[in-house]
C-alpha cells in the first residue's frame, strides 16, 4: 500500500504537466523595435469589435495571431529569417505563392490560401505553432523534419492575404487559438501577462507599446501612399532637381485622438514651416504624414543641416517626439 500511495501523486504530477505550454523564443531574427515591429496582436473581443490583450485596438476583428512586420520591401528582399519558436516536428508546409500586395478584387479567391507560404510545427501535448506569409522559395525545411528552437524555417514575405511584409505567428492548443502574450485563450484582466509563453529574454524585450514611428524620409516628391513608401523610393531626395523638399513619417498602431505635428527647421534654428494634422477619428493600423517646402538651398544663408521634426500627441499615453537631419548644400546631399 505504501508503494501505491507514492505512485498516485507521481501519476497526478505527470498528468498535471502534460498540457504545459512550450516556452517560445521570438520567431524572427531581427531587432525588435528597430527593424521589426508587432503590427497586430490576437483579437480577444468575441463580438464584431476588436481588442488586444491590453484592451486596446492594436488588432482587427477575428485576428488569431501575432503579426511581426518589417519596415519595407528592400529589407524583405535582403532576407529576414523566420525561426522555429520551439522544438518540434514539421507537419505541414506550403510554398510557391508569389509575394505581392493583396488585390482587393481577388480577396475571396486568395482567402483559400490566406496565410500564403506557410509552415506548421507540432510540439508536445497538442501544441502547434503556425508561420504564415513566408517568402516564396525561402523554406528551408520540409514536412516530417524535426526542428530545434531557433532553427530557420524560411524568410518573411508578402504571400497570401496580406498588405505588408510580415510573418503571422499563431499558437494553438488542441486547435484552439492561444495568445502567447497571456498563455490562454481568454484575456481576463487587461494587460495580465503573468502566464506569458515567451522565454525570459523575449518576454523582456516584447514590452507592449501601442504605436510606433515606423520610418521617415526626405524626398523631392510627396509619397502617394504607404505602398509607395514601402518600396523604399522615398527614403531620400538626393540627385533630383525638383525644387521642392518633403519630409514624411509613417506610424503603425495609432489610436483614436492621436494628433501629429510636422515641422521644418532651418540650419539657423528658424522654424520655416509647421503643420498640425487633425486628430484621428478612429484607430489606424498604418498612417503616414508629410509636409513640403520650396527648395531650402535658395533660402538666404540657409545651406547646412536642416531638420524635419515630428511630434505625436496622444491621449493617456506619452507623446512620440523625433527629429531627423537633412544636409543641404551645393550638391543637395541627403543625410539621415
Coordinates of N, CA and C in Angstrom, one line a residue, residues 44-195:
X44 N -9.2 39.6 -28.9 CA -9.9 39.0 -27.7 C -11.3 39.4 -27.6
X45 N -11.9 40.1 -28.5 CA -13.3 40.5 -28.5 C -14.1 39.5 -29.3
X46 N -15.0 38.8 -28.6 CA -15.8 37.8 -29.3 C -16.9 38.4 -30.2
X47 N -17.1 39.7 -30.1 CA -18.2 40.3 -30.9 C -17.6 40.8 -32.2
X48 N -18.3 41.6 -32.9 CA -17.8 42.2 -34.2 C -16.8 43.3 -34.0
X49 N -16.5 43.7 -32.7 CA -15.5 44.6 -32.4 C -14.1 43.9 -32.4
X50 N -13.1 44.6 -31.9 CA -11.8 44.0 -31.7 C -11.0 44.7 -30.6
X51 N -10.2 43.9 -29.9 CA -9.5 44.4 -28.7 C -8.3 43.4 -28.5
X52 N -7.1 44.0 -28.2 CA -6.0 43.1 -28.0 C -5.9 42.8 -26.5
X53 N -4.8 42.1 -26.0 CA -4.7 41.7 -24.6 C -4.6 42.8 -23.7
X54 N -4.3 44.0 -24.1 CA -4.2 45.2 -23.3 C -5.5 46.0 -23.4
X55 N -6.5 45.5 -24.0 CA -7.8 46.1 -24.1 C -7.7 47.4 -25.0
X56 N -6.7 47.4 -25.9 CA -6.5 48.5 -26.9 C -6.8 47.9 -28.3
X57 N -6.6 48.7 -29.3 CA -7.1 48.3 -30.6 C -6.0 48.0 -31.6
X58 N -4.9 47.4 -31.1 CA -3.8 47.0 -32.0 C -4.0 45.6 -32.5
X59 N -5.1 45.4 -33.2 CA -5.5 44.2 -33.8 C -6.7 44.4 -34.8
X60 N -7.3 43.4 -35.2 CA -8.5 43.6 -36.0 C -9.5 42.4 -35.8
X61 N -10.7 42.6 -36.2 CA -11.7 41.6 -35.8 C -11.4 40.2 -36.3
X62 N -11.3 39.2 -35.4 CA -11.1 37.8 -35.7 C -9.7 37.5 -35.9
X63 N -8.7 38.4 -35.6 CA -7.3 38.1 -35.9 C -6.8 37.0 -34.9
X64 N -6.2 36.0 -35.3 CA -5.8 34.8 -34.5 C -4.3 34.7 -34.2
X65 N -3.5 35.7 -34.6 CA -2.1 35.5 -34.4 C -1.4 36.8 -34.0
X66 N -0.1 36.8 -34.1 CA 0.7 38.0 -33.8 C 1.5 38.3 -35.1
X67 N 1.2 39.5 -35.7 CA 1.8 39.9 -36.9 C 3.1 40.7 -36.6
X68 N 4.3 40.1 -37.0 CA 5.6 40.7 -36.8 C 6.0 41.2 -38.2
X69 N 6.1 42.5 -38.3 CA 6.3 43.1 -39.6 C 7.7 43.7 -39.8
X70 N 8.1 43.9 -41.0 CA 9.3 44.6 -41.4 C 9.0 46.0 -41.8
X71 N 10.1 46.8 -42.0 CA 9.8 48.2 -42.3 C 9.4 48.4 -43.8
X72 N 10.1 47.7 -44.7 CA 9.9 47.9 -46.1 C 10.3 46.7 -46.9
X73 N 10.0 46.8 -48.2 CA 10.3 45.7 -49.1 C 11.8 45.5 -49.4
X74 N 12.6 46.6 -49.5 CA 14.1 46.3 -49.6 C 14.6 45.4 -48.4
X75 N 14.1 45.7 -47.2 CA 14.5 44.8 -46.1 C 14.1 43.4 -46.3
X76 N 12.8 43.2 -46.8 CA 12.3 41.9 -47.1 C 13.2 41.2 -48.1
X77 N 13.5 41.9 -49.2 CA 14.3 41.4 -50.3 C 15.7 40.9 -49.8
X78 N 16.3 41.5 -48.8 CA 17.6 41.1 -48.3 C 17.5 39.8 -47.6
X79 N 16.3 39.5 -47.0 CA 16.1 38.2 -46.3 C 16.1 38.4 -44.8
X80 N 15.0 38.1 -44.2 CA 14.9 38.2 -42.7 C 14.4 36.8 -42.3
X81 N 15.2 36.0 -41.6 CA 14.8 34.6 -41.2 C 13.7 34.6 -40.2
X82 N 12.8 33.6 -40.5 CA 11.8 33.2 -39.5 C 12.3 32.0 -38.8
X83 N 12.2 31.9 -37.5 CA 12.8 30.9 -36.7 C 11.7 30.0 -36.0
X84 N 12.0 28.7 -35.8 CA 11.2 27.8 -35.0 C 11.1 28.4 -33.6
X85 N 9.9 28.6 -33.1 CA 9.8 29.2 -31.7 C 10.1 28.2 -30.6
X86 N 10.0 26.9 -31.0 CA 10.3 25.8 -30.0 C 10.6 24.5 -30.8
X87 N 11.2 23.5 -30.1 CA 11.4 22.2 -30.7 C 10.1 21.6 -31.2
X88 N 10.2 20.8 -32.3 CA 9.0 20.2 -32.8 C 9.2 19.5 -34.1
X89 N 8.1 19.1 -34.7 CA 8.1 18.3 -35.9 C 7.3 19.1 -36.9
X90 N 7.8 19.3 -38.1 CA 7.1 20.0 -39.2 C 6.0 19.0 -39.7
X91 N 4.7 19.5 -39.6 CA 3.6 18.6 -40.0 C 2.9 19.1 -41.3
X92 N 3.2 20.4 -41.7 CA 2.7 20.9 -43.0 C 3.5 22.0 -43.5
X93 N 3.6 22.2 -44.8 CA 4.3 23.3 -45.4 C 3.5 23.7 -46.7
X94 N 3.7 24.9 -47.1 CA 3.2 25.3 -48.4 C 4.2 26.4 -49.0
X95 N 4.5 26.2 -50.2 CA 5.4 27.2 -50.9 C 4.9 27.4 -52.3
X96 N 5.6 28.3 -53.0 CA 5.2 28.6 -54.4 C 4.3 29.7 -54.7
X97 N 3.8 30.4 -53.6 CA 2.9 31.5 -53.8 C 3.7 32.8 -53.9
X98 N 3.3 33.6 -54.9 CA 4.1 34.8 -55.2 C 3.9 35.9 -54.1
X99 N 5.0 36.6 -53.9 CA 5.0 37.7 -52.9 C 4.4 39.0 -53.6
X100 N 3.3 39.4 -53.2 CA 2.6 40.6 -53.8 C 1.6 41.1 -52.9
X101 N 1.3 42.4 -53.0 CA 0.2 43.0 -52.2 C -1.1 42.4 -52.6
X102 N -2.0 42.4 -51.6 CA -3.4 41.9 -51.9 C -4.1 42.8 -52.9
X103 N -4.6 42.1 -53.9 CA -5.5 42.7 -54.9 C -7.0 42.6 -54.4
X104 N -7.6 43.7 -54.0 CA -9.0 43.6 -53.4 C -9.9 42.8 -54.3
X105 N -9.8 42.8 -55.6 CA -10.7 42.1 -56.5 C -10.5 40.6 -56.3
X106 N -9.4 40.2 -55.8 CA -9.1 38.7 -55.6 C -9.2 38.2 -54.2
X107 N -9.7 39.1 -53.3 CA -9.8 38.7 -51.9 C -10.4 37.4 -51.6
X108 N -11.6 37.1 -52.2 CA -12.3 35.9 -51.9 C -11.5 34.7 -52.4
X109 N -10.9 34.9 -53.6 CA -10.1 33.8 -54.2 C -8.9 33.5 -53.3
X110 N -8.2 34.5 -52.8 CA -7.0 34.4 -52.1 C -7.2 33.9 -50.7
X111 N -8.5 34.1 -50.2 CA -8.8 33.5 -48.8 C -8.5 32.1 -48.7
X112 N -8.6 31.3 -49.8 CA -8.4 29.9 -49.8 C -6.9 29.6 -49.4
X113 N -6.0 30.5 -49.6 CA -4.6 30.3 -49.2 C -4.2 31.5 -48.4
X114 N -5.0 31.9 -47.5 CA -4.9 33.2 -46.8 C -3.5 33.4 -46.2
X115 N -2.9 32.4 -45.6 CA -1.6 32.5 -45.0 C -0.4 32.4 -46.0
X116 N -0.7 32.2 -47.3 CA 0.3 32.2 -48.3 C 1.3 31.0 -48.0
X117 N 2.5 31.2 -48.3 CA 3.6 30.2 -48.0 C 3.7 30.1 -46.5
X118 N 3.6 28.9 -46.0 CA 3.4 28.7 -44.5 C 4.1 27.4 -44.0
X119 N 4.3 27.4 -42.7 CA 4.9 26.2 -42.0 C 4.1 25.9 -40.8
X120 N 3.8 24.7 -40.5 CA 3.1 24.3 -39.2 C 4.0 23.3 -38.5
X121 N 4.3 23.6 -37.2 CA 5.1 22.8 -36.4 C 4.3 22.2 -35.2
X122 N 4.4 20.9 -35.0 CA 3.7 20.3 -33.9 C 4.7 20.1 -32.7
X123 N 4.3 20.6 -31.6 CA 5.1 20.5 -30.4 C 4.5 19.4 -29.5
X124 N 4.8 19.3 -28.3 CA 4.2 18.3 -27.4 C 2.8 18.6 -27.0
X125 N 2.0 17.5 -26.7 CA 0.8 17.6 -26.0 C -0.2 18.5 -26.7
X126 N -0.3 18.5 -28.0 CA -1.4 19.2 -28.7 C -1.1 20.7 -29.0
X127 N 0.2 21.1 -28.7 CA 0.6 22.5 -29.1 C 1.1 22.5 -30.5
X128 N 0.7 23.6 -31.2 CA 1.2 23.8 -32.5 C 1.6 25.3 -32.7
X129 N 2.5 25.6 -33.6 CA 2.8 27.0 -34.0 C 2.7 27.0 -35.5
X130 N 2.2 28.2 -36.0 CA 2.0 28.4 -37.4 C 2.7 29.6 -37.8
X131 N 3.3 29.6 -39.0 CA 4.1 30.7 -39.5 C 3.7 31.0 -40.9
X132 N 3.0 32.1 -41.1 CA 2.4 32.4 -42.4 C 3.0 33.6 -43.2
X133 N 2.7 33.7 -44.4 CA 3.1 34.8 -45.3 C 4.6 34.8 -45.6
X134 N 5.2 33.6 -45.6 CA 6.6 33.5 -45.9 C 7.0 33.8 -47.3
X135 N 8.2 34.1 -47.6 CA 8.7 34.5 -48.9 C 8.8 33.2 -49.8
X136 N 8.3 33.4 -51.0 CA 8.3 32.3 -52.0 C 9.7 31.8 -52.2
X137 N 9.9 30.4 -52.1 CA 11.2 29.8 -52.3 C 12.1 29.9 -51.2
X138 N 11.7 30.4 -50.0 CA 12.6 30.6 -48.9 C 12.6 29.4 -47.9
X139 N 11.6 28.5 -48.0 CA 11.5 27.5 -47.0 C 12.8 26.6 -47.0
X140 N 13.3 26.3 -45.8 CA 14.5 25.5 -45.7 C 14.2 24.1 -45.0
X141 N 12.9 23.9 -44.8 CA 12.5 22.6 -44.2 C 11.4 21.9 -45.0
X142 N 11.1 20.7 -44.7 CA 10.0 20.0 -45.4 C 9.2 19.2 -44.3
X143 N 8.0 18.8 -44.8 CA 7.1 18.0 -43.9 C 7.9 16.8 -43.4
X144 N 7.7 16.5 -42.1 CA 8.4 15.4 -41.5 C 9.7 15.7 -40.8
X145 N 10.3 16.9 -41.1 CA 11.5 17.2 -40.4 C 11.4 17.5 -39.0
X146 N 12.4 17.2 -38.2 CA 12.4 17.6 -36.8 C 13.2 18.9 -36.7
X147 N 12.7 19.9 -36.0 CA 13.4 21.2 -35.9 C 13.7 21.5 -34.5
X148 N 14.7 22.3 -34.3 CA 15.1 22.7 -32.9 C 14.8 24.2 -32.8
X149 N 14.6 24.6 -31.6 CA 14.3 26.0 -31.3 C 15.3 26.9 -31.9
X150 N 14.9 27.9 -32.6 CA 15.8 28.9 -33.3 C 16.3 28.5 -34.7
X151 N 15.9 27.3 -35.1 CA 16.3 26.9 -36.5 C 15.5 27.7 -37.5
X152 N 16.2 28.2 -38.6 CA 15.5 28.9 -39.6 C 14.5 28.0 -40.4
X153 N 13.3 28.6 -40.7 CA 12.3 27.9 -41.4 C 12.1 28.4 -42.8
X154 N 12.4 29.7 -42.9 CA 12.2 30.4 -44.2 C 12.4 31.9 -43.9
X155 N 11.9 32.8 -44.7 CA 12.0 34.2 -44.6 C 10.7 34.9 -44.6
X156 N 10.6 36.1 -44.0 CA 9.4 36.9 -44.0 C 9.2 37.3 -45.4
X157 N 7.9 37.2 -45.8 CA 7.5 37.6 -47.2 C 6.2 38.4 -47.3
X158 N 5.6 38.3 -48.4 CA 4.4 39.1 -48.7 C 3.4 38.2 -49.5
X159 N 3.3 36.9 -49.1 CA 2.4 36.0 -49.8 C 1.1 35.8 -49.1
X160 N 0.1 35.5 -49.9 CA -1.2 35.3 -49.3 C -2.0 36.6 -49.1
X161 N -2.9 36.5 -48.1 CA -3.8 37.6 -47.8 C -3.1 38.6 -46.9
X162 N -2.3 39.5 -47.5 CA -1.5 40.4 -46.7 C -1.3 41.7 -47.5
X163 N -1.1 42.8 -46.7 CA -0.9 44.1 -47.3 C 0.4 44.8 -46.8
X164 N 1.3 44.0 -46.1 CA 2.6 44.5 -45.7 C 3.5 43.3 -45.4
X165 N 4.8 43.4 -45.5 CA 5.7 42.3 -45.3 C 5.8 41.9 -43.8
X166 N 5.4 40.7 -43.5 CA 5.4 40.2 -42.1 C 5.2 38.7 -42.1
X167 N 5.4 38.2 -40.9 CA 5.1 36.8 -40.6 C 3.9 36.8 -39.6
X168 N 2.9 36.0 -39.9 CA 1.8 35.7 -39.0 C 2.2 34.6 -38.1
X169 N 2.4 34.8 -36.8 CA 2.8 33.8 -35.9 C 1.6 33.4 -35.0
X170 N 1.2 32.2 -35.1 CA 0.0 31.7 -34.4 C 0.3 30.5 -33.5
X171 N -0.3 30.5 -32.3 CA -0.1 29.4 -31.4 C -1.5 28.8 -31.2
X172 N -1.6 27.4 -31.2 CA -2.8 26.7 -31.0 C -2.6 25.6 -30.0
X173 N -3.6 25.3 -29.2 CA -3.5 24.1 -28.3 C -4.8 23.3 -28.5
X174 N -4.7 22.1 -29.0 CA -5.8 21.3 -29.4 C -6.7 22.1 -30.3
X175 N -6.1 22.8 -31.3 CA -6.8 23.5 -32.3 C -7.5 24.8 -31.8
X176 N -7.3 25.2 -30.6 CA -7.8 26.4 -30.1 C -6.7 27.5 -30.0
X177 N -7.0 28.7 -30.5 CA -6.0 29.8 -30.6 C -5.7 30.2 -29.2
X178 N -4.4 30.4 -28.9 CA -3.8 30.8 -27.7 C -3.0 32.1 -27.9
X179 N -3.2 33.1 -27.2 CA -2.4 34.3 -27.3 C -1.1 34.1 -26.5
X180 N 0.1 34.1 -27.2 CA 1.3 33.8 -26.4 C 1.7 34.8 -25.4
X181 N 1.1 36.0 -25.5 CA 1.4 37.1 -24.5 C 0.7 36.8 -23.2
X182 N -0.3 36.0 -23.2 CA -1.0 35.7 -21.9 C -1.1 34.2 -21.6
X183 N -0.8 33.4 -22.6 CA -0.8 31.9 -22.4 C -2.1 31.3 -22.2
X184 N -3.2 31.9 -22.7 CA -4.5 31.4 -22.5 C -5.4 32.0 -23.6
X185 N -6.5 31.3 -23.9 CA -7.4 31.8 -25.0 C -8.2 33.0 -24.6
X186 N -8.5 33.2 -23.3 CA -9.4 34.3 -22.9 C -8.5 35.3 -22.1
X187 N -8.8 36.6 -22.4 CA -7.9 37.7 -21.9 C -8.0 37.8 -20.4
X188 N -9.2 37.9 -19.8 CA -9.3 38.3 -18.4 C -9.0 39.7 -18.2
X189 N -8.2 40.0 -17.2 CA -7.8 41.4 -16.8 C -6.9 42.0 -17.9
X190 N -7.1 43.2 -18.2 CA -6.3 43.9 -19.3 C -4.8 43.9 -18.9
X191 N -4.0 43.5 -19.9 CA -2.6 43.5 -19.7 C -2.0 42.5 -18.8
X192 N -2.8 41.5 -18.3 CA -2.3 40.4 -17.5 C -1.5 39.4 -18.3
X193 N -0.2 39.5 -18.1 CA 0.7 38.6 -18.9 C 1.6 37.7 -18.0
X194 N 1.0 37.4 -16.8 CA 1.8 36.5 -15.8 C 2.0 35.1 -16.4
X195 N 1.2 34.7 -17.3 CA 1.4 33.4 -17.9 C 2.0 33.4 -19.3

